[in-house]
């Protein structure tokens, strides 16, 4: 091994450039080892162009890379499709902030100029995330990188929209939607519900005839100008006589009727409810049932309109206290109570979301029907399996999906309107010039854009060329891709976008392709800090993956994430774990260094004959590890796979294989070949150091040789029972002798002689074992015996009994030490036993004190038994 030690930062950058330049990441990068009919495809969840790599991304992409590298080495024609997402709201917000900082707005510069600015920002920022991913060592087919608004995918989105539109599955209408006064319409899952400390306002609604009032409790007094009824339960004896009676809204002269509806909860509040059909989801349904008027009291920006009378022009939330003060001064407020309730917030800007009636575009929920059926028929399998329950609970209550967004950045809705004959049509063309019905040139396109998730819902097949036409065919996709890579073999993503993205891909994939887009769906949990806390900037506990790469290496971060990724469990990330895995890389490096102290270069295991008993044993252990790693990888048990390879290399190869080779130098060449093969086993997890050590031990370097990443993954799994049984005994004897030496204070010293008793072992086997016992147990003479040896200290182990003769050892000081230990322990036992036998003490002491004393007594008795056993052994 070269004198210079391994420097991850230099090696990782150098190797990555070579891998990428040679095209190893591409579909045909492993052509030499591809096997017929073995195809594997996985889609990168496209990160936002505005984004920066966070620890959740690091986990997703690490797991994706591990499985991709494994499949690539296992002879699969492999596609890991990369790309980025245009991230409608997020990107528009960034560009709007830039304009505000320059003292202008998007409205001032106009749509065309704004979009130029957005594209310029995309070009500047899109490369940031992908360069960060390269630092993690990930290996997607970069030459096929897509962007959700590239030319081909724009065609694909139009194709999907027009098809659903023409089938009547995309419709436009006045619906109640989730409305952010900053970002416009949101789908249900873009609303985050949080507990809010608000108020319950009890307001008098006077009868129109002046005969009294009803008391209405509300959390939203600013919307009462839009009330078109007051509602009671039809069975509520308190109010039955009032049904049909008119009330007059406070501060206005508008009259509304008292109606009866079973929606009212008689036990909640006063049992009298205001009905504001244009500003409450439940009231919207009541309004439709009772044919009530729908009155909108504020505009799209949340500014109160003429229905609010003197409060017109105020912002909805700021107006609340002003309106309440006026109601109080006029004597309409009965009382105000504290009230904790859930309030919806925009997932992007955290603004309070309003239920709002707006003319929007929707995908009908029936589009999802077949995908739900097929998922429940087992045509897609979740890992862990319990996620199907969450999927079903959401899909069971699925409403139409609002897909229009009041933005400029995104896929503009491909619907055109004729201003003369009012004809409406969807078109695949980028622009239309005349109405197909009346030939008028007076036409315009819908100004809204599609929800970002609409284009990313097509990702599993649009990236394979569906709907792209021939735009960049044979560069970004081929005509064979759909056959080879749809359905995708696997999806790996965070559980938090199960509904945003996964369910919608399943809906669209099934709808357009007739098949669900994935065979397997692996949803990973959150990465938390070492105390199990969610990471956040406010807590100051955010772990930046790029900082970890710089400090520890990409390999160490990747391995730490993988070995921690148990299915269905959150990952606790800590510097302790990273340090532990740094020690593992040191172990790998030192193992290679030891091997090269004896031999410069080593052959590949393929075609090499392993003949020594130690070599055959270590090869058997490699095969066992290979079987376990493969089994775990095939079930996406990444943590178990990482643990299996770690255990083999550290506990078996380094702790025993290398040590045992000191007694059999002839086996070192074989061990070197086995270690090189174990680098292939580890490669998907730690691609850089395994590449480096493989070439160091081969006498090659990556610049003039093939990479490990396109070599065959270890596949031999034969267990050699006879060799394993032999070395289990050898290791058992060594451990037993070492324990016996501790008894006579000779732990690390060489001793003259040891007797070993093993039942039913041949002379040949004894002779084979002797060199290993002599060297590793530090003994001059090993003698096998059939009977117990007198005048010796002994140790009984699982497979043997060992005896160290005591004639030539001065045992006086050892016996004295053990005798003192025995006496000290006896005093402790007497003291604890006395306390526990004292009825008064037992009656008055707290239970935890008694439990602790019983535990201490049991421990002291156990220690004393061992000391007495040692004393008897020495005295006899």
XYZ file of N, CA and C in Angstrom, residues 273-463:
573
model
N -76.233 27.723 15.035
C -75.034 27.871 14.202
C -75.319 28.842 13.063
N -74.370 29.768 12.810
C -74.468 30.639 11.641
C -74.109 29.820 10.394
N -74.735 30.107 9.277
C -74.443 29.383 8.028
C -73.876 30.373 7.018
N -72.575 30.151 6.673
C -71.866 31.038 5.738
C -71.405 30.177 4.561
N -72.267 29.888 3.625
C -71.959 28.878 2.594
C -70.718 29.172 1.754
N -70.364 30.450 1.610
C -69.218 30.776 0.755
C -67.883 30.741 1.505
N -67.916 30.500 2.846
C -66.667 30.593 3.614
C -66.483 29.473 4.630
N -67.197 28.353 4.440
C -67.028 27.225 5.357
C -67.388 25.949 4.589
N -66.515 24.948 4.710
C -66.703 23.716 3.938
C -68.038 23.026 4.266
N -68.356 22.921 5.566
C -69.612 22.269 5.954
C -70.827 23.114 5.552
N -70.703 24.429 5.742
C -71.804 25.321 5.374
C -72.048 25.302 3.858
N -70.988 25.069 3.105
C -71.091 24.968 1.642
C -72.056 23.840 1.270
N -71.893 22.684 1.963
C -72.780 21.541 1.696
C -74.208 21.852 2.164
N -74.340 22.506 3.328
C -75.665 22.897 3.848
C -76.339 23.851 2.865
N -75.542 24.811 2.364
C -76.075 25.792 1.414
C -76.636 25.133 0.171
N -75.921 24.107 -0.320
C -76.405 23.393 -1.508
C -77.691 22.626 -1.182
N -77.744 22.023 0.031
C -78.929 21.240 0.424
C -80.173 22.113 0.548
N -79.989 23.327 1.061
C -81.139 24.196 1.364
C -81.325 25.310 0.337
N -80.520 25.236 -0.760
C -80.629 26.221 -1.834
C -80.469 27.646 -1.302
N -79.444 27.843 -0.471
C -79.178 29.160 0.115
C -78.348 30.005 -0.846
N -78.360 31.317 -0.592
C -77.524 32.227 -1.381
C -76.067 32.075 -0.915
N -75.130 32.159 -1.865
C -73.693 32.076 -1.540
C -73.119 33.483 -1.653
N -72.780 34.075 -0.514
C -72.270 35.455 -0.511
C -70.795 35.441 -0.105
N -69.942 35.902 -1.018
C -68.506 35.995 -0.740
C -68.227 37.380 -0.161
N -67.581 37.437 1.019
C -67.433 38.734 1.705
C -66.026 39.316 1.617
N -65.081 38.568 1.055
C -63.770 39.171 0.799
C -63.228 38.661 -0.528
N -62.247 39.388 -1.058
C -61.723 39.032 -2.378
C -60.570 38.041 -2.263
N -59.915 37.783 -3.391
C -58.863 36.764 -3.455
C -57.668 37.092 -2.566
N -57.510 38.366 -2.229
C -56.399 38.774 -1.371
C -56.810 38.853 0.098
N -58.086 38.493 0.386
C -58.558 38.517 1.771
C -59.057 39.870 2.217
N -59.365 40.777 1.262
C -59.829 42.129 1.603
C -61.363 42.146 1.610
N -61.958 42.597 2.726
C -63.413 42.630 2.858
C -64.037 43.535 1.794
N -65.192 43.092 1.267
C -65.849 43.846 0.183
C -67.080 44.601 0.690
N -67.952 45.033 -0.256
C -69.091 45.888 0.096
C -70.088 45.232 1.039
N -70.140 43.880 1.076
C -71.056 43.203 1.998
C -70.699 43.483 3.456
N -69.430 43.866 3.708
C -68.979 44.121 5.076
C -69.270 45.563 5.523
N -69.979 46.335 4.673
C -70.388 47.686 5.072
C -69.203 48.577 5.404
N -69.214 49.142 6.608
C -68.165 50.098 7.006
C -66.778 49.468 7.114
N -66.729 48.137 7.119
C -65.431 47.463 7.270
C -64.797 47.114 5.917
N -65.446 47.508 4.838
C -64.912 47.247 3.504
C -63.500 47.804 3.381
N -62.615 47.009 2.758
C -61.233 47.449 2.551
C -60.257 46.927 3.587
N -60.796 46.385 4.706
C -59.903 45.815 5.725
C -59.507 44.390 5.350
N -58.309 43.968 5.774
C -57.878 42.580 5.556
C -58.610 41.689 6.558
N -59.038 40.481 6.102
C -59.947 39.621 6.881
C -59.488 39.384 8.316
N -58.205 39.034 8.531
C -57.742 38.698 9.885
C -57.563 39.949 10.738
N -57.073 41.022 10.088
C -56.877 42.281 10.827
C -58.225 42.901 11.212
N -59.260 42.579 10.423
C -60.576 43.178 10.667
C -61.281 42.574 11.881
N -60.867 41.349 12.282
C -61.624 40.616 13.305
C -61.835 41.435 14.577
N -60.747 41.930 15.178
C -60.865 42.651 16.445
C -61.656 43.958 16.292
N -61.504 44.610 15.131
C -62.222 45.874 14.884
C -63.728 45.599 14.835
N -64.095 44.512 14.141
C -65.514 44.144 14.024
C -66.077 43.767 15.400
N -65.300 42.970 16.174
C -65.748 42.528 17.504
C -65.958 43.743 18.421
N -65.040 44.720 18.354
C -65.178 45.921 19.196
C -66.474 46.666 18.871
N -66.788 46.770 17.591
C -68.016 47.452 17.164
C -69.248 46.675 17.657
N -69.194 45.320 17.527
C -70.309 44.485 18.005
C -70.497 44.654 19.510
N -69.359 44.733 20.241
C -69.430 44.921 21.702
C -70.064 46.269 22.041
N -69.627 47.290 21.337
C -70.130 48.636 21.652
C -71.626 48.766 21.362
N -72.112 47.936 20.423
C -73.537 47.973 20.070
C -74.350 46.962 20.894
N -73.668 46.241 21.794
C -74.354 45.324 22.690
C -74.684 43.968 22.093
N -73.977 43.572 21.024
C -74.278 42.294 20.373
C -73.430 41.133 20.922
N -72.386 41.415 21.698
C -71.507 40.347 22.197
C -71.962 39.913 23.583
N -72.284 38.602 23.720
C -72.695 38.050 25.020
C -71.455 37.742 25.850
N -70.522 37.034 25.262
C -69.267 36.710 25.970
C -68.238 36.237 24.945
N -66.963 36.254 25.372
C -65.859 35.750 24.528
C -65.073 34.751 25.366
N -64.940 33.514 24.868
C -64.234 32.455 25.597
C -62.963 32.054 24.845
N -61.966 31.599 25.618
C -60.782 31.000 24.975
C -61.197 29.675 24.352
N -60.628 29.370 23.195
C -61.044 28.161 22.482
C -59.883 27.642 21.625
N -59.445 26.410 21.908
C -58.378 25.791 21.095
C -59.038 25.029 19.946
N -58.636 25.345 18.736
C -59.194 24.624 17.588
C -58.144 24.539 16.476
N -58.433 23.697 15.483
C -57.467 23.484 14.403
C -57.680 24.505 13.291
N -56.568 25.050 12.819
C -56.612 26.039 11.747
C -55.695 25.563 10.629
N -56.184 25.658 9.390
C -55.384 25.247 8.232
C -54.424 26.343 7.812
N -53.169 25.920 7.501
C -52.157 26.866 7.025
C -51.607 26.394 5.678
N -51.205 27.351 4.853
C -50.576 27.025 3.563
C -49.248 26.332 3.826
N -49.020 25.205 3.165
C -47.797 24.434 3.421
C -46.548 25.164 2.945
N -46.725 26.187 2.101
C -45.568 26.916 1.603
C -45.277 28.169 2.428
N -46.307 29.067 2.554
C -46.030 30.371 3.181
C -46.587 30.479 4.595
N -47.278 29.414 5.066
C -47.818 29.336 6.439
C -48.956 30.333 6.710
N -49.461 30.958 5.662
C -50.610 31.860 5.772
C -51.847 31.033 6.163
N -52.788 31.652 6.918
C -54.027 30.939 7.266
C -54.871 30.769 6.009
N -55.287 29.525 5.764
C -56.021 29.167 4.555
C -57.517 29.381 4.770
N -58.195 29.854 3.734
C -59.643 30.086 3.778
C -60.379 29.062 2.915
N -61.528 28.549 3.374
C -62.424 27.862 2.444
C -63.026 28.958 1.563
N -62.936 28.798 0.258
C -63.286 29.903 -0.632
C -63.879 29.355 -1.913
N -64.967 29.942 -2.363
C -65.578 29.482 -3.614
C -64.881 30.181 -4.776
N -64.374 29.346 -5.664
C -63.584 29.889 -6.756
C -63.768 29.004 -7.987
N -63.597 29.592 -9.133
C -63.700 28.826 -10.383
C -62.347 28.207 -10.661
N -62.268 26.893 -10.561
C -60.989 26.180 -10.651
C -61.129 24.935 -11.528
N -59.969 24.383 -11.875
C -59.919 23.116 -12.615
C -59.693 21.962 -11.637
N -60.377 20.863 -11.885
C -60.298 19.687 -11.002
C -60.139 18.408 -11.816
N -59.333 17.476 -11.243
C -59.324 16.102 -11.758
C -60.358 15.336 -10.943
N -61.292 14.690 -11.616
C -62.354 13.954 -10.931
C -61.750 12.788 -10.149
N -62.273 12.559 -8.961
C -61.712 11.512 -8.088
C -61.855 10.117 -8.687
N -62.783 9.935 -9.634
C -62.967 8.591 -10.204
C -61.743 8.121 -10.999
N -60.847 9.065 -11.366
C -59.607 8.688 -12.065
C -58.790 7.712 -11.214
N -58.934 7.821 -9.888
C -58.134 6.992 -8.970
C -58.742 5.615 -8.708
N -59.964 5.379 -9.159
C -60.722 4.178 -8.764
C -59.952 2.879 -9.045
N -59.495 2.715 -10.287
C -58.827 1.449 -10.646
C -57.482 1.293 -9.951
N -56.776 2.416 -9.742
C -55.473 2.310 -9.060
C -55.659 1.848 -7.618
N -56.749 2.274 -6.976
C -57.039 1.833 -5.603
C -57.327 0.333 -5.604
N -58.142 -0.113 -6.560
C -58.475 -1.544 -6.643
C -57.223 -2.386 -6.870
N -56.392 -1.964 -7.819
C -55.197 -2.753 -8.168
C -54.184 -2.775 -7.021
N -54.076 -1.665 -6.314
C -53.161 -1.627 -5.160
C -53.632 -2.621 -4.103
N -54.938 -2.655 -3.868
C -55.469 -3.572 -2.859
C -55.503 -5.024 -3.335
N -55.345 -5.232 -4.633
C -55.211 -6.597 -5.156
C -53.772 -7.092 -5.103
N -52.896 -6.261 -4.552
C -51.501 -6.677 -4.378
C -50.624 -6.427 -5.586
N -51.093 -5.609 -6.544
C -50.286 -5.357 -7.741
C -49.135 -4.388 -7.459
N -49.202 -3.714 -6.338
C -48.056 -2.929 -5.842
C -47.910 -3.274 -4.367
N -46.674 -3.471 -3.946
C -46.436 -3.922 -2.578
C -45.705 -2.832 -1.797
N -46.229 -2.515 -0.608
C -45.606 -1.494 0.244
C -44.578 -2.128 1.186
N -43.492 -1.408 1.413
C -42.489 -1.774 2.418
C -42.288 -0.553 3.311
N -42.540 -0.603 4.632
C -43.216 -1.682 5.371
C -44.688 -1.786 4.935
N -45.282 -2.978 5.095
C -46.621 -3.230 4.551
C -47.742 -2.391 5.159
N -47.538 -1.856 6.392
C -48.637 -1.134 7.047
C -49.027 0.145 6.303
N -48.176 0.618 5.376
C -48.495 1.867 4.677
C -49.726 1.748 3.792
N -50.110 0.524 3.447
C -51.332 0.390 2.631
C -52.552 0.872 3.413
N -52.515 0.751 4.744
C -53.638 1.231 5.565
C -53.766 2.753 5.469
N -52.631 3.451 5.527
C -52.645 4.914 5.400
C -53.119 5.312 4.007
N -52.632 4.590 3.015
C -53.037 4.854 1.623
C -54.553 4.724 1.496
N -55.106 3.638 2.031
C -56.545 3.394 1.909
C -57.379 4.413 2.688
N -56.889 4.817 3.860
C -57.679 5.758 4.663
C -57.781 7.109 3.943
N -56.728 7.486 3.228
C -56.776 8.742 2.466
C -57.626 8.574 1.212
N -57.349 7.515 0.451
C -58.022 7.335 -0.836
C -59.522 7.064 -0.655
N -59.891 6.510 0.496
C -61.305 6.225 0.770
C -62.149 7.491 0.851
N -61.526 8.608 1.270
C -62.258 9.885 1.387
C -61.825 10.873 0.302
N -61.329 10.336 -0.799
C -60.750 11.195 -1.832
C -61.796 12.125 -2.446
N -61.446 13.410 -2.529
C -62.306 14.372 -3.220
C -61.645 14.734 -4.549
N -62.364 15.445 -5.392
C -61.777 15.904 -6.649
C -60.519 16.724 -6.338
N -59.519 16.583 -7.189
C -58.209 17.210 -6.961
C -58.157 18.554 -7.699
N -58.010 19.620 -6.935
C -57.900 20.962 -7.519
C -56.511 21.109 -8.136
N -56.448 21.275 -9.457
C -55.138 21.284 -10.134
C -54.760 22.651 -10.694
N -55.641 23.667 -10.584
C -55.271 24.992 -11.107
C -54.635 25.827 -10.002
N -53.611 26.584 -10.396
C -52.896 27.440 -9.445
C -52.786 28.840 -10.032
N -52.974 29.826 -9.168
C -52.964 31.221 -9.625
C -51.524 31.741 -9.622
N -50.734 31.124 -10.488
C -49.314 31.467 -10.587
C -48.971 31.729 -12.053
N -47.767 32.213 -12.291
C -47.273 32.379 -13.659
C -46.231 31.325 -13.992
N -45.533 30.810 -12.967
C -44.455 29.826 -13.190
C -45.049 28.423 -13.116
N -44.953 27.696 -14.212
C -45.492 26.337 -14.237
C -46.016 26.003 -15.620
N -46.714 24.884 -15.740
C -47.330 24.480 -17.003
C -48.649 25.242 -17.155
N -48.688 26.188 -18.082
C -49.937 26.945 -18.270
C -51.023 25.986 -18.758
N -52.202 26.122 -18.178
C -53.298 25.203 -18.507
C -53.618 25.311 -20.002
N -53.590 24.175 -20.715
C -53.731 24.212 -22.180
C -55.188 24.300 -22.645
N -55.914 25.247 -22.067
C -57.323 25.461 -22.423
C -57.458 26.876 -22.970
N -58.197 26.976 -24.076
C -58.387 28.268 -24.743
C -59.874 28.623 -24.740
N -60.151 29.926 -24.750
C -61.518 30.428 -24.713
C -61.726 31.407 -25.878
N -62.878 31.306 -26.497
C -63.242 32.277 -27.530
C -64.043 33.390 -26.868
N -63.577 34.618 -27.032
C -64.251 35.753 -26.397
C -65.531 36.136 -27.134
N -65.745 35.596 -28.360
C -66.939 35.943 -29.127
C -68.062 34.918 -28.944
N -67.742 33.620 -29.186
C -68.825 32.626 -29.089
C -68.773 31.817 -27.792
N -67.772 32.129 -26.934
C -67.614 31.489 -25.618
C -67.297 29.993 -25.700
N -66.798 29.555 -26.864
C -66.365 28.155 -26.990
C -65.101 27.937 -26.148
N -64.996 26.743 -25.570
C -63.823 26.388 -24.728
C -63.254 25.079 -25.265
N -61.934 25.006 -25.403
C -61.336 23.750 -25.882
C -59.925 23.579 -25.329
N -59.511 22.314 -25.185
C -58.143 22.005 -24.745
C -57.326 21.660 -25.979
N -56.069 22.075 -25.973
C -55.244 21.894 -27.165
C -53.852 21.394 -26.823
N -53.320 20.567 -27.734
C -51.945 20.082 -27.582
C -50.929 21.103 -28.097
N -51.424 22.114 -28.821
C -50.521 23.113 -29.409
C -50.038 24.100 -28.342
N -48.858 24.669 -28.595
C -48.327 25.673 -27.665
C -49.158 26.949 -27.717
N -49.706 27.248 -28.888
C -50.562 28.440 -28.997
C -51.632 28.193 -30.060
N -52.763 28.869 -29.891
C -53.866 28.783 -30.847
C -54.118 30.184 -31.401
N -54.582 30.239 -32.658
C -54.753 31.563 -33.292
C -56.193 31.882 -33.651
N -57.030 30.846 -33.705
C -58.434 31.147 -33.983
C -59.336 30.086 -33.368
N -60.567 30.459 -33.138
C -61.560 29.562 -32.523
C -61.965 28.492 -33.536
N -61.892 27.207 -33.160
C -62.267 26.151 -34.098
C -63.763 26.120 -34.400
N -64.546 26.848 -33.604
C -66.001 26.826 -33.787
C -66.464 27.982 -34.675
N -65.986 29.205 -34.369
C -66.483 30.356 -35.134
C -65.383 31.087 -35.904
N -64.146 30.581 -35.829
C -62.985 31.143 -36.551
C -62.591 32.543 -36.087
N -63.119 32.974 -34.934
C -62.739 34.287 -34.410
C -61.276 34.251 -33.965
N -60.604 35.371 -34.173
C -59.214 35.497 -33.710
C -59.161 36.029 -32.275
N -60.341 36.358 -31.772
C -60.440 36.976 -30.448
C -60.496 35.869 -29.380
N -59.313 35.268 -29.128
C -59.247 34.130 -28.195
C -58.159 34.380 -27.162
N -58.229 33.655 -26.039
C -57.150 33.746 -25.027
C -56.997 32.401 -24.309
N -55.796 32.205 -23.766
C -55.510 30.966 -23.014
C -55.791 31.192 -21.535
N -56.211 30.127 -20.857
C -56.409 30.195 -19.400
C -55.109 30.685 -18.759
N -55.165 31.709 -17.903
C -53.915 32.264 -17.338
C -53.299 31.412 -16.227
N -54.072 30.497 -15.645
C -53.561 29.716 -14.513
C -52.586 28.633 -14.978
N -51.813 28.121 -14.005
C -50.909 26.996 -14.294
C -51.366 25.770 -13.509
N -50.807 24.634 -13.886
C -51.164 23.383 -13.210
C -50.401 23.216 -11.901
N -51.049 22.589 -10.947
C -50.385 22.173 -9.710
C -49.091 21.426 -10.063
N -48.026 21.756 -9.364
C -46.722 21.102 -9.600
C -46.848 19.584 -9.598
N -47.709 19.075 -8.720
C -47.806 17.622 -8.572
C -48.475 16.957 -9.771
N -49.132 17.745 -10.631
C -49.739 17.160 -11.827
C -48.640 16.636 -12.753
N -47.606 17.466 -12.990
C -46.520 17.027 -13.881
C -45.679 15.941 -13.235
N -45.443 16.050 -11.908
C -44.619 15.015 -11.272
C -45.391 13.707 -11.090
N -46.743 13.762 -11.201
C -47.538 12.521 -11.146
C -47.299 11.665 -12.393
N -46.799 12.282 -13.475
C -46.536 11.559 -14.734
C -45.098 11.044 -14.813
N -44.280 11.384 -13.825
C -42.826 11.144 -13.828
C -42.430 9.694 -14.147
N -43.120 8.661 -13.626
C -42.660 7.281 -13.887
C -42.744 6.855 -15.348
N -43.541 7.589 -16.169
C -43.625 7.196 -17.582
C -43.341 8.342 -18.549
N -43.569 9.590 -18.107
C -43.246 10.714 -19.005
C -41.746 10.761 -19.273
N -40.942 10.410 -18.277
C -39.477 10.420 -18.442
C -39.003 9.286 -19.358
